[in-house]
């Protein structure tokens, strides 16, 4: 992974370029924690050699895994970063395009980069906290909580 800060100030903007073989979720999480990001927007384009997206099953309170076992284009990757119990945590959704023109999408659980993933992270001076909601089974942004 390589990165460059392209805008200074309290609303910093970073461009993060992932290398072949890196896992997108792992690397974006590490970047967010290394930079202590607390309220950021994430967008990206690129491609994966394989990925897993998820659909949240309300009854099971867990993600149903949807494996994508082939080269795919990242048509859209959007999300946010907020502070969870264990530090900054990205919440990412992706739509990937397959060779036949079909798509798969959902919560990005993993994505093995090939050949690149170009990520733009727009930070803000604020900090948002994620709080685990037992009634839902997820940690969600809580506007009343303090990180």
PDB file of N, CA, C and O in Angstrom, residues 32-111:
ATOM      1  N   UNK A  32      -6.752   3.438   8.425  1.00  0.00           N
ATOM      2  CA  UNK A  32      -7.605   4.260   9.292  1.00  0.00           C
ATOM      3  C   UNK A  32      -7.067   4.294  10.718  1.00  0.00           C
ATOM      4  O   UNK A  32      -7.069   5.340  11.374  1.00  0.00           O
ATOM      5  N   UNK A  33      -6.584   3.159  11.198  1.00  0.00           N
ATOM      6  CA  UNK A  33      -6.070   3.094  12.567  1.00  0.00           C
ATOM      7  C   UNK A  33      -4.718   3.801  12.683  1.00  0.00           C
ATOM      8  O   UNK A  33      -4.457   4.493  13.668  1.00  0.00           O
ATOM      9  N   UNK A  34      -3.879   3.657  11.669  1.00  0.00           N
ATOM     10  CA  UNK A  34      -2.580   4.320  11.677  1.00  0.00           C
ATOM     11  C   UNK A  34      -2.725   5.841  11.663  1.00  0.00           C
ATOM     12  O   UNK A  34      -1.957   6.556  12.303  1.00  0.00           O
ATOM     13  N   UNK A  35      -3.721   6.343  10.957  1.00  0.00           N
ATOM     14  CA  UNK A  35      -3.948   7.790  10.839  1.00  0.00           C
ATOM     15  C   UNK A  35      -4.936   8.300  11.891  1.00  0.00           C
ATOM     16  O   UNK A  35      -5.247   9.483  11.926  1.00  0.00           O
ATOM     17  N   UNK A  36      -5.482   7.393  12.738  1.00  0.00           N
ATOM     18  CA  UNK A  36      -6.466   7.756  13.780  1.00  0.00           C
ATOM     19  C   UNK A  36      -7.664   8.505  13.195  1.00  0.00           C
ATOM     20  O   UNK A  36      -8.095   9.531  13.716  1.00  0.00           O
ATOM     21  N   UNK A  37      -8.201   7.963  12.101  1.00  0.00           N
ATOM     22  CA  UNK A  37      -9.361   8.588  11.465  1.00  0.00           C
ATOM     23  C   UNK A  37     -10.609   8.317  12.298  1.00  0.00           C
ATOM     24  O   UNK A  37     -10.799   7.211  12.788  1.00  0.00           O
ATOM     25  N   UNK A  38     -11.457   9.333  12.435  1.00  0.00           N
ATOM     26  CA  UNK A  38     -12.620   9.164  13.293  1.00  0.00           C
ATOM     27  C   UNK A  38     -13.954   9.467  12.651  1.00  0.00           C
ATOM     28  O   UNK A  38     -14.995   9.131  13.212  1.00  0.00           O
ATOM     29  N   UNK A  39     -13.954  10.104  11.495  1.00  0.00           N
ATOM     30  CA  UNK A  39     -15.199  10.403  10.786  1.00  0.00           C
ATOM     31  C   UNK A  39     -14.843  10.681   9.331  1.00  0.00           C
ATOM     32  O   UNK A  39     -14.599  11.816   8.942  1.00  0.00           O
ATOM     33  N   UNK A  40     -14.790   9.635   8.525  1.00  0.00           N
ATOM     34  CA  UNK A  40     -14.295   9.757   7.159  1.00  0.00           C
ATOM     35  C   UNK A  40     -15.248   9.118   6.165  1.00  0.00           C
ATOM     36  O   UNK A  40     -15.992   8.200   6.502  1.00  0.00           O
ATOM     37  N   UNK A  41     -15.172   9.600   4.935  1.00  0.00           N
ATOM     38  CA  UNK A  41     -15.871   8.991   3.807  1.00  0.00           C
ATOM     39  C   UNK A  41     -14.843   8.269   2.956  1.00  0.00           C
ATOM     40  O   UNK A  41     -13.714   8.740   2.806  1.00  0.00           O
ATOM     41  N   UNK A  42     -15.256   7.141   2.372  1.00  0.00           N
ATOM     42  CA  UNK A  42     -14.360   6.322   1.554  1.00  0.00           C
ATOM     43  C   UNK A  42     -15.031   6.050   0.212  1.00  0.00           C
ATOM     44  O   UNK A  42     -16.210   5.683   0.170  1.00  0.00           O
ATOM     45  N   UNK A  43     -14.272   6.232  -0.865  1.00  0.00           N
ATOM     46  CA  UNK A  43     -14.702   5.794  -2.193  1.00  0.00           C
ATOM     47  C   UNK A  43     -13.511   5.115  -2.856  1.00  0.00           C
ATOM     48  O   UNK A  43     -12.360   5.410  -2.526  1.00  0.00           O
ATOM     49  N   UNK A  44     -13.789   4.196  -3.788  1.00  0.00           N
ATOM     50  CA  UNK A  44     -12.676   3.509  -4.456  1.00  0.00           C
ATOM     51  C   UNK A  44     -13.136   2.897  -5.773  1.00  0.00           C
ATOM     52  O   UNK A  44     -14.321   2.597  -5.952  1.00  0.00           O
ATOM     53  N   UNK A  45     -12.167   2.696  -6.649  1.00  0.00           N
ATOM     54  CA  UNK A  45     -12.342   1.927  -7.883  1.00  0.00           C
ATOM     55  C   UNK A  45     -11.099   1.076  -8.079  1.00  0.00           C
ATOM     56  O   UNK A  45     -10.038   1.371  -7.531  1.00  0.00           O
ATOM     57  N   UNK A  46     -11.232   0.020  -8.855  1.00  0.00           N
ATOM     58  CA  UNK A  46     -10.105  -0.872  -9.123  1.00  0.00           C
ATOM     59  C   UNK A  46     -10.615  -2.237  -9.495  1.00  0.00           C
ATOM     60  O   UNK A  46     -11.635  -2.359 -10.181  1.00  0.00           O
ATOM     61  N   UNK A  47      -9.928  -3.275  -9.002  1.00  0.00           N
ATOM     62  CA  UNK A  47     -10.335  -4.637  -9.339  1.00  0.00           C
ATOM     63  C   UNK A  47      -9.841  -5.608  -8.270  1.00  0.00           C
ATOM     64  O   UNK A  47      -8.866  -5.342  -7.569  1.00  0.00           O
ATOM     65  N   UNK A  48     -10.542  -6.742  -8.186  1.00  0.00           N
ATOM     66  CA  UNK A  48     -10.189  -7.824  -7.270  1.00  0.00           C
ATOM     67  C   UNK A  48     -10.003  -9.111  -8.062  1.00  0.00           C
ATOM     68  O   UNK A  48     -10.720  -9.359  -9.033  1.00  0.00           O
ATOM     69  N   UNK A  49      -9.087  -9.954  -7.591  1.00  0.00           N
ATOM     70  CA  UNK A  49      -8.965 -11.294  -8.173  1.00  0.00           C
ATOM     71  C   UNK A  49     -10.015 -12.224  -7.567  1.00  0.00           C
ATOM     72  O   UNK A  49     -10.381 -13.227  -8.178  1.00  0.00           O
ATOM     73  N   UNK A  50     -10.492 -11.873  -6.382  1.00  0.00           N
ATOM     74  CA  UNK A  50     -11.582 -12.582  -5.715  1.00  0.00           C
ATOM     75  C   UNK A  50     -12.088 -11.683  -4.598  1.00  0.00           C
ATOM     76  O   UNK A  50     -11.367 -10.806  -4.131  1.00  0.00           O
ATOM     77  N   UNK A  51     -13.320 -11.897  -4.191  1.00  0.00           N
ATOM     78  CA  UNK A  51     -13.899 -11.068  -3.143  1.00  0.00           C
ATOM     79  C   UNK A  51     -14.993 -11.835  -2.419  1.00  0.00           C
ATOM     80  O   UNK A  51     -15.470 -12.880  -2.899  1.00  0.00           O
ATOM     81  N   UNK A  52     -15.384 -11.311  -1.281  1.00  0.00           N
ATOM     82  CA  UNK A  52     -16.552 -11.814  -0.572  1.00  0.00           C
ATOM     83  C   UNK A  52     -17.359 -10.597  -0.147  1.00  0.00           C
ATOM     84  O   UNK A  52     -16.826  -9.700   0.528  1.00  0.00           O
ATOM     85  N   UNK A  53     -18.603 -10.542  -0.591  1.00  0.00           N
ATOM     86  CA  UNK A  53     -19.520  -9.512  -0.133  1.00  0.00           C
ATOM     87  C   UNK A  53     -20.559 -10.191   0.753  1.00  0.00           C
ATOM     88  O   UNK A  53     -20.672 -11.418   0.763  1.00  0.00           O
ATOM     89  N   UNK A  54     -21.275  -9.402   1.497  1.00  0.00           N
ATOM     90  CA  UNK A  54     -22.231  -9.991   2.423  1.00  0.00           C
ATOM     91  C   UNK A  54     -23.577  -9.299   2.384  1.00  0.00           C
ATOM     92  O   UNK A  54     -23.678  -8.104   2.100  1.00  0.00           O
ATOM     93  N   UNK A  55     -24.581 -10.085   2.658  1.00  0.00           N
ATOM     94  CA  UNK A  55     -25.957  -9.604   2.801  1.00  0.00           C
ATOM     95  C   UNK A  55     -26.347  -9.852   4.246  1.00  0.00           C
ATOM     96  O   UNK A  55     -26.220 -10.977   4.744  1.00  0.00           O
ATOM     97  N   UNK A  56     -26.797  -8.788   4.939  1.00  0.00           N
ATOM     98  CA  UNK A  56     -27.083  -8.943   6.360  1.00  0.00           C
ATOM     99  C   UNK A  56     -28.413  -9.656   6.570  1.00  0.00           C
ATOM    100  O   UNK A  56     -29.465  -9.186   6.157  1.00  0.00           O
ATOM    101  N   UNK A  57     -28.325 -10.804   7.213  1.00  0.00           N
ATOM    102  CA  UNK A  57     -29.498 -11.619   7.534  1.00  0.00           C
ATOM    103  C   UNK A  57     -30.002 -11.175   8.906  1.00  0.00           C
ATOM    104  O   UNK A  57     -29.359 -11.425   9.924  1.00  0.00           O
ATOM    105  N   UNK A  58     -31.144 -10.518   8.932  1.00  0.00           N
ATOM    106  CA  UNK A  58     -31.681  -9.972  10.177  1.00  0.00           C
ATOM    107  C   UNK A  58     -31.945 -11.048  11.221  1.00  0.00           C
ATOM    108  O   UNK A  58     -31.690 -10.849  12.413  1.00  0.00           O
ATOM    109  N   UNK A  59     -32.473 -12.170  10.785  1.00  0.00           N
ATOM    110  CA  UNK A  59     -32.799 -13.229  11.748  1.00  0.00           C
ATOM    111  C   UNK A  59     -31.542 -13.852  12.355  1.00  0.00           C
ATOM    112  O   UNK A  59     -31.488 -14.117  13.544  1.00  0.00           O
ATOM    113  N   UNK A  60     -30.538 -14.083  11.543  1.00  0.00           N
ATOM    114  CA  UNK A  60     -29.292 -14.674  12.025  1.00  0.00           C
ATOM    115  C   UNK A  60     -28.383 -13.630  12.685  1.00  0.00           C
ATOM    116  O   UNK A  60     -27.436 -13.994  13.373  1.00  0.00           O
ATOM    117  N   UNK A  61     -28.678 -12.352  12.468  1.00  0.00           N
ATOM    118  CA  UNK A  61     -27.843 -11.246  12.944  1.00  0.00           C
ATOM    119  C   UNK A  61     -26.389 -11.428  12.525  1.00  0.00           C
ATOM    120  O   UNK A  61     -25.453 -11.229  13.303  1.00  0.00           O
ATOM    121  N   UNK A  62     -26.220 -11.801  11.265  1.00  0.00           N
ATOM    122  CA  UNK A  62     -24.888 -12.007  10.713  1.00  0.00           C
ATOM    123  C   UNK A  62     -24.967 -11.847   9.203  1.00  0.00           C
ATOM    124  O   UNK A  62     -26.059 -11.893   8.612  1.00  0.00           O
ATOM    125  N   UNK A  63     -23.798 -11.689   8.585  1.00  0.00           N
ATOM    126  CA  UNK A  63     -23.750 -11.555   7.135  1.00  0.00           C
ATOM    127  C   UNK A  63     -23.780 -12.910   6.461  1.00  0.00           C
ATOM    128  O   UNK A  63     -23.042 -13.820   6.836  1.00  0.00           O
ATOM    129  N   UNK A  64     -24.626 -13.045   5.468  1.00  0.00           N
ATOM    130  CA  UNK A  64     -24.617 -14.215   4.600  1.00  0.00           C
ATOM    131  C   UNK A  64     -23.541 -13.944   3.552  1.00  0.00           C
ATOM    132  O   UNK A  64     -23.602 -12.965   2.809  1.00  0.00           O
ATOM    133  N   UNK A  65     -22.528 -14.784   3.516  1.00  0.00           N
ATOM    134  CA  UNK A  65     -21.376 -14.584   2.643  1.00  0.00           C
ATOM    135  C   UNK A  65     -21.727 -14.902   1.190  1.00  0.00           C
ATOM    136  O   UNK A  65     -22.310 -15.945   0.906  1.00  0.00           O
ATOM    137  N   UNK A  66     -21.331 -14.006   0.290  1.00  0.00           N
ATOM    138  CA  UNK A  66     -21.528 -14.179  -1.148  1.00  0.00           C
ATOM    139  C   UNK A  66     -20.139 -14.150  -1.790  1.00  0.00           C
ATOM    140  O   UNK A  66     -19.577 -13.081  -2.043  1.00  0.00           O
ATOM    141  N   UNK A  67     -19.547 -15.344  -2.018  1.00  0.00           N
ATOM    142  CA  UNK A  67     -18.199 -15.365  -2.592  1.00  0.00           C
ATOM    143  C   UNK A  67     -18.214 -15.007  -4.081  1.00  0.00           C
ATOM    144  O   UNK A  67     -19.126 -15.393  -4.813  1.00  0.00           O
ATOM    145  N   UNK A  68     -17.201 -14.274  -4.489  1.00  0.00           N
ATOM    146  CA  UNK A  68     -16.974 -13.953  -5.892  1.00  0.00           C
ATOM    147  C   UNK A  68     -15.602 -14.519  -6.214  1.00  0.00           C
ATOM    148  O   UNK A  68     -14.580 -13.914  -5.881  1.00  0.00           O
ATOM    149  N   UNK A  69     -15.577 -15.696  -6.833  1.00  0.00           N
ATOM    150  CA  UNK A  69     -14.341 -16.430  -7.033  1.00  0.00           C
ATOM    151  C   UNK A  69     -13.683 -16.195  -8.373  1.00  0.00           C
ATOM    152  O   UNK A  69     -13.082 -17.119  -8.936  1.00  0.00           O
ATOM    153  N   UNK A  70     -13.769 -14.991  -8.875  1.00  0.00           N
ATOM    154  CA  UNK A  70     -13.157 -14.693 -10.178  1.00  0.00           C
ATOM    155  C   UNK A  70     -12.742 -13.230 -10.223  1.00  0.00           C
ATOM    156  O   UNK A  70     -13.167 -12.426  -9.387  1.00  0.00           O
ATOM    157  N   UNK A  71     -11.916 -12.901 -11.207  1.00  0.00           N
ATOM    158  CA  UNK A  71     -11.515 -11.520 -11.432  1.00  0.00           C
ATOM    159  C   UNK A  71     -12.761 -10.669 -11.618  1.00  0.00           C
ATOM    160  O   UNK A  71     -13.686 -11.047 -12.353  1.00  0.00           O
ATOM    161  N   UNK A  72     -12.802  -9.523 -10.946  1.00  0.00           N
ATOM    162  CA  UNK A  72     -13.969  -8.648 -11.049  1.00  0.00           C
ATOM    163  C   UNK A  72     -13.542  -7.191 -10.946  1.00  0.00           C
ATOM    164  O   UNK A  72     -12.551  -6.865 -10.294  1.00  0.00           O
ATOM    165  N   UNK A  73     -14.281  -6.347 -11.618  1.00  0.00           N
ATOM    166  CA  UNK A  73     -14.054  -4.910 -11.556  1.00  0.00           C
ATOM    167  C   UNK A  73     -14.801  -4.330 -10.359  1.00  0.00           C
ATOM    168  O   UNK A  73     -15.961  -4.677 -10.125  1.00  0.00           O
ATOM    169  N   UNK A  74     -14.146  -3.451  -9.619  1.00  0.00           N
ATOM    170  CA  UNK A  74     -14.833  -2.739  -8.545  1.00  0.00           C
ATOM    171  C   UNK A  74     -15.544  -1.557  -9.204  1.00  0.00           C
ATOM    172  O   UNK A  74     -14.931  -0.554  -9.553  1.00  0.00           O
ATOM    173  N   UNK A  75     -16.845  -1.731  -9.417  1.00  0.00           N
ATOM    174  CA  UNK A  75     -17.633  -0.702 -10.081  1.00  0.00           C
ATOM    175  C   UNK A  75     -17.957   0.445  -9.134  1.00  0.00           C
ATOM    176  O   UNK A  75     -18.080   1.588  -9.546  1.00  0.00           O
ATOM    177  N   UNK A  76     -18.113   0.101  -7.861  1.00  0.00           N
ATOM    178  CA  UNK A  76     -18.394   1.099  -6.843  1.00  0.00           C
ATOM    179  C   UNK A  76     -17.972   0.548  -5.496  1.00  0.00           C
ATOM    180  O   UNK A  76     -18.277  -0.598  -5.169  1.00  0.00           O
ATOM    181  N   UNK A  77     -17.260   1.345  -4.744  1.00  0.00           N
ATOM    182  CA  UNK A  77     -16.948   0.998  -3.363  1.00  0.00           C
ATOM    183  C   UNK A  77     -17.116   2.292  -2.573  1.00  0.00           C
ATOM    184  O   UNK A  77     -16.451   3.291  -2.863  1.00  0.00           O
ATOM    185  N   UNK A  78     -18.055   2.279  -1.632  1.00  0.00           N
ATOM    186  CA  UNK A  78     -18.322   3.458  -0.816  1.00  0.00           C
ATOM    187  C   UNK A  78     -18.419   3.034   0.642  1.00  0.00           C
ATOM    188  O   UNK A  78     -18.683   1.872   0.945  1.00  0.00           O
ATOM    189  N   UNK A  79     -18.193   3.978   1.523  1.00  0.00           N
ATOM    190  CA  UNK A  79     -18.338   3.659   2.928  1.00  0.00           C
ATOM    191  C   UNK A  79     -17.939   4.802   3.823  1.00  0.00           C
ATOM    192  O   UNK A  79     -17.741   5.934   3.380  1.00  0.00           O
ATOM    193  N   UNK A  80     -17.834   4.457   5.116  1.00  0.00           N
ATOM    194  CA  UNK A  80     -17.430   5.433   6.108  1.00  0.00           C
ATOM    195  C   UNK A  80     -16.462   4.789   7.085  1.00  0.00           C
ATOM    196  O   UNK A  80     -16.289   3.573   7.089  1.00  0.00           O
ATOM    197  N   UNK A  81     -15.841   5.632   7.883  1.00  0.00           N
ATOM    198  CA  UNK A  81     -14.976   5.174   8.961  1.00  0.00           C
ATOM    199  C   UNK A  81     -15.430   5.898  10.214  1.00  0.00           C
ATOM    200  O   UNK A  81     -15.571   7.133  10.214  1.00  0.00           O
ATOM    201  N   UNK A  82     -15.694   5.149  11.267  1.00  0.00           N
ATOM    202  CA  UNK A  82     -16.047   5.708  12.568  1.00  0.00           C
ATOM    203  C   UNK A  82     -15.331   4.894  13.635  1.00  0.00           C
ATOM    204  O   UNK A  82     -14.796   3.814  13.355  1.00  0.00           O
ATOM    205  N   UNK A  83     -15.332   5.411  14.859  1.00  0.00           N
ATOM    206  CA  UNK A  83     -14.590   4.771  15.941  1.00  0.00           C
ATOM    207  C   UNK A  83     -15.449   3.716  16.626  1.00  0.00           C
ATOM    208  O   UNK A  83     -16.524   4.022  17.158  1.00  0.00           O
ATOM    209  N   UNK A  84     -14.971   2.478  16.599  1.00  0.00           N
ATOM    210  CA  UNK A  84     -15.626   1.359  17.283  1.00  0.00           C
ATOM    211  C   UNK A  84     -14.862   1.075  18.577  1.00  0.00           C
ATOM    212  O   UNK A  84     -13.887   1.753  18.899  1.00  0.00           O
ATOM    213  N   UNK A  85     -15.293   0.058  19.305  1.00  0.00           N
ATOM    214  CA  UNK A  85     -14.643  -0.290  20.575  1.00  0.00           C
ATOM    215  C   UNK A  85     -13.150  -0.549  20.414  1.00  0.00           C
ATOM    216  O   UNK A  85     -12.363  -0.230  21.300  1.00  0.00           O
ATOM    217  N   UNK A  86     -12.746  -1.118  19.276  1.00  0.00           N
ATOM    218  CA  UNK A  86     -11.344  -1.464  19.068  1.00  0.00           C
ATOM    219  C   UNK A  86     -10.603  -0.490  18.155  1.00  0.00           C
ATOM    220  O   UNK A  86      -9.556  -0.801  17.625  1.00  0.00           O
ATOM    221  N   UNK A  87     -11.167   0.695  17.951  1.00  0.00           N
ATOM    222  CA  UNK A  87     -10.505   1.713  17.139  1.00  0.00           C
ATOM    223  C   UNK A  87     -11.288   2.022  15.881  1.00  0.00           C
ATOM    224  O   UNK A  87     -12.402   1.539  15.686  1.00  0.00           O
ATOM    225  N   UNK A  88     -10.694   2.853  15.001  1.00  0.00           N
ATOM    226  CA  UNK A  88     -11.376   3.197  13.763  1.00  0.00           C
ATOM    227  C   UNK A  88     -11.750   1.945  12.958  1.00  0.00           C
ATOM    228  O   UNK A  88     -10.953   1.018  12.831  1.00  0.00           O
ATOM    229  N   UNK A  89     -12.998   1.950  12.455  1.00  0.00           N
ATOM    230  CA  UNK A  89     -13.508   0.787  11.727  1.00  0.00           C
ATOM    231  C   UNK A  89     -14.239   1.236  10.469  1.00  0.00           C
ATOM    232  O   UNK A  89     -15.180   2.024  10.551  1.00  0.00           O
ATOM    233  N   UNK A  90     -13.806   0.742   9.310  1.00  0.00           N
ATOM    234  CA  UNK A  90     -14.529   1.067   8.085  1.00  0.00           C
ATOM    235  C   UNK A  90     -15.802   0.238   7.945  1.00  0.00           C
ATOM    236  O   UNK A  90     -15.872  -0.909   8.394  1.00  0.00           O
ATOM    237  N   UNK A  91     -16.798   0.829   7.355  1.00  0.00           N
ATOM    238  CA  UNK A  91     -18.034   0.150   6.957  1.00  0.00           C
ATOM    239  C   UNK A  91     -18.119   0.367   5.455  1.00  0.00           C
ATOM    240  O   UNK A  91     -18.353   1.489   4.994  1.00  0.00           O
ATOM    241  N   UNK A  92     -17.881  -0.693   4.680  1.00  0.00           N
ATOM    242  CA  UNK A  92     -17.715  -0.586   3.238  1.00  0.00           C
ATOM    243  C   UNK A  92     -18.744  -1.414   2.493  1.00  0.00           C
ATOM    244  O   UNK A  92     -18.999  -2.569   2.856  1.00  0.00           O
ATOM    245  N   UNK A  93     -19.302  -0.844   1.440  1.00  0.00           N
ATOM    246  CA  UNK A  93     -20.183  -1.572   0.531  1.00  0.00           C
ATOM    247  C   UNK A  93     -19.560  -1.532  -0.852  1.00  0.00           C
ATOM    248  O   UNK A  93     -18.943  -0.530  -1.232  1.00  0.00           O
ATOM    249  N   UNK A  94     -19.722  -2.620  -1.602  1.00  0.00           N
ATOM    250  CA  UNK A  94     -19.126  -2.688  -2.939  1.00  0.00           C
ATOM    251  C   UNK A  94     -20.081  -3.345  -3.919  1.00  0.00           C
ATOM    252  O   UNK A  94     -20.864  -4.224  -3.560  1.00  0.00           O
ATOM    253  N   UNK A  95     -19.979  -2.900  -5.163  1.00  0.00           N
ATOM    254  CA  UNK A  95     -20.611  -3.570  -6.296  1.00  0.00           C
ATOM    255  C   UNK A  95     -19.470  -3.952  -7.227  1.00  0.00           C
ATOM    256  O   UNK A  95     -18.660  -3.098  -7.601  1.00  0.00           O
ATOM    257  N   UNK A  96     -19.386  -5.235  -7.553  1.00  0.00           N
ATOM    258  CA  UNK A  96     -18.340  -5.707  -8.456  1.00  0.00           C
ATOM    259  C   UNK A  96     -18.981  -6.253  -9.734  1.00  0.00           C
ATOM    260  O   UNK A  96     -20.055  -6.846  -9.702  1.00  0.00           O
ATOM    261  N   UNK A  97     -18.293  -6.028 -10.851  1.00  0.00           N
ATOM    262  CA  UNK A  97     -18.766  -6.491 -12.149  1.00  0.00           C
ATOM    263  C   UNK A  97     -18.006  -7.720 -12.594  1.00  0.00           C
ATOM    264  O   UNK A  97     -16.774  -7.763 -12.514  1.00  0.00           O
ATOM    265  N   UNK A  98     -18.751  -8.706 -13.065  1.00  0.00           N
ATOM    266  CA  UNK A  98     -18.156  -9.969 -13.522  1.00  0.00           C
ATOM    267  C   UNK A  98     -17.977  -9.956 -15.035  1.00  0.00           C
ATOM    268  O   UNK A  98     -18.483  -9.086 -15.739  1.00  0.00           O
ATOM    269  N   UNK A  99     -17.277 -10.962 -15.550  1.00  0.00           N
ATOM    270  CA  UNK A  99     -16.917 -11.001 -16.969  1.00  0.00           C
ATOM    271  C   UNK A  99     -18.121 -11.055 -17.896  1.00  0.00           C
ATOM    272  O   UNK A  99     -18.040 -10.626 -19.045  1.00  0.00           O
ATOM    273  N   UNK A 100     -19.246 -11.563 -17.421  1.00  0.00           N
ATOM    274  CA  UNK A 100     -20.448 -11.626 -18.261  1.00  0.00           C
ATOM    275  C   UNK A 100     -21.327 -10.386 -18.126  1.00  0.00           C
ATOM    276  O   UNK A 100     -22.422 -10.331 -18.668  1.00  0.00           O
ATOM    277  N   UNK A 101     -20.851  -9.395 -17.394  1.00  0.00           N
ATOM    278  CA  UNK A 101     -21.609  -8.161 -17.226  1.00  0.00           C
ATOM    279  C   UNK A 101     -22.545  -8.174 -16.027  1.00  0.00           C
ATOM    280  O   UNK A 101     -23.151  -7.154 -15.711  1.00  0.00           O
ATOM    281  N   UNK A 102     -22.658  -9.307 -15.351  1.00  0.00           N
ATOM    282  CA  UNK A 102     -23.500  -9.355 -14.151  1.00  0.00           C
ATOM    283  C   UNK A 102     -22.750  -8.716 -12.982  1.00  0.00           C
ATOM    284  O   UNK A 102     -21.542  -8.471 -13.061  1.00  0.00           O
ATOM    285  N   UNK A 103     -23.458  -8.458 -11.924  1.00  0.00           N
ATOM    286  CA  UNK A 103     -22.855  -7.829 -10.762  1.00  0.00           C
ATOM    287  C   UNK A 103     -23.182  -8.597  -9.490  1.00  0.00           C
ATOM    288  O   UNK A 103     -24.141  -9.365  -9.430  1.00  0.00           O
ATOM    289  N   UNK A 104     -22.360  -8.370  -8.486  1.00  0.00           N
ATOM    290  CA  UNK A 104     -22.606  -8.851  -7.130  1.00  0.00           C
ATOM    291  C   UNK A 104     -22.334  -7.656  -6.230  1.00  0.00           C
ATOM    292  O   UNK A 104     -21.442  -6.843  -6.506  1.00  0.00           O
ATOM    293  N   UNK A 105     -23.074  -7.561  -5.163  1.00  0.00           N
ATOM    294  CA  UNK A 105     -22.851  -6.431  -4.283  1.00  0.00           C
ATOM    295  C   UNK A 105     -23.282  -6.700  -2.869  1.00  0.00           C
ATOM    296  O   UNK A 105     -24.031  -7.642  -2.603  1.00  0.00           O
ATOM    297  N   UNK A 106     -22.797  -5.886  -1.973  1.00  0.00           N
ATOM    298  CA  UNK A 106     -23.158  -5.962  -0.573  1.00  0.00           C
ATOM    299  C   UNK A 106     -22.058  -5.387   0.286  1.00  0.00           C
ATOM    300  O   UNK A 106     -21.174  -4.664  -0.186  1.00  0.00           O
ATOM    301  N   UNK A 107     -22.117  -5.729   1.554  1.00  0.00           N
ATOM    302  CA  UNK A 107     -21.096  -5.312   2.513  1.00  0.00           C
ATOM    303  C   UNK A 107     -19.780  -5.992   2.115  1.00  0.00           C
ATOM    304  O   UNK A 107     -19.752  -7.207   1.933  1.00  0.00           O
ATOM    305  N   UNK A 108     -18.706  -5.229   1.975  1.00  0.00           N
ATOM    306  CA  UNK A 108     -17.430  -5.818   1.578  1.00  0.00           C
ATOM    307  C   UNK A 108     -16.787  -6.497   2.774  1.00  0.00           C
ATOM    308  O   UNK A 108     -16.393  -5.849   3.742  1.00  0.00           O
ATOM    309  N   UNK A 109     -16.698  -7.816   2.723  1.00  0.00           N
ATOM    310  CA  UNK A 109     -16.067  -8.605   3.778  1.00  0.00           C
ATOM    311  C   UNK A 109     -14.592  -8.841   3.481  1.00  0.00           C
ATOM    312  O   UNK A 109     -13.769  -8.881   4.391  1.00  0.00           O
ATOM    313  N   UNK A 110     -14.248  -9.023   2.203  1.00  0.00           N
ATOM    314  CA  UNK A 110     -12.851  -9.142   1.790  1.00  0.00           C
ATOM    315  C   UNK A 110     -12.770  -8.911   0.289  1.00  0.00           C
ATOM    316  O   UNK A 110     -13.736  -9.146  -0.433  1.00  0.00           O
ATOM    317  N   UNK A 111     -11.612  -8.479  -0.147  1.00  0.00           N
ATOM    318  CA  UNK A 111     -11.371  -8.284  -1.573  1.00  0.00           C
ATOM    319  C   UNK A 111      -9.881  -8.332  -1.823  1.00  0.00           C
ATOM    320  O   UNK A 111      -9.139  -7.487  -1.312  1.00  0.00           O
TER     321      UNK A 111
END
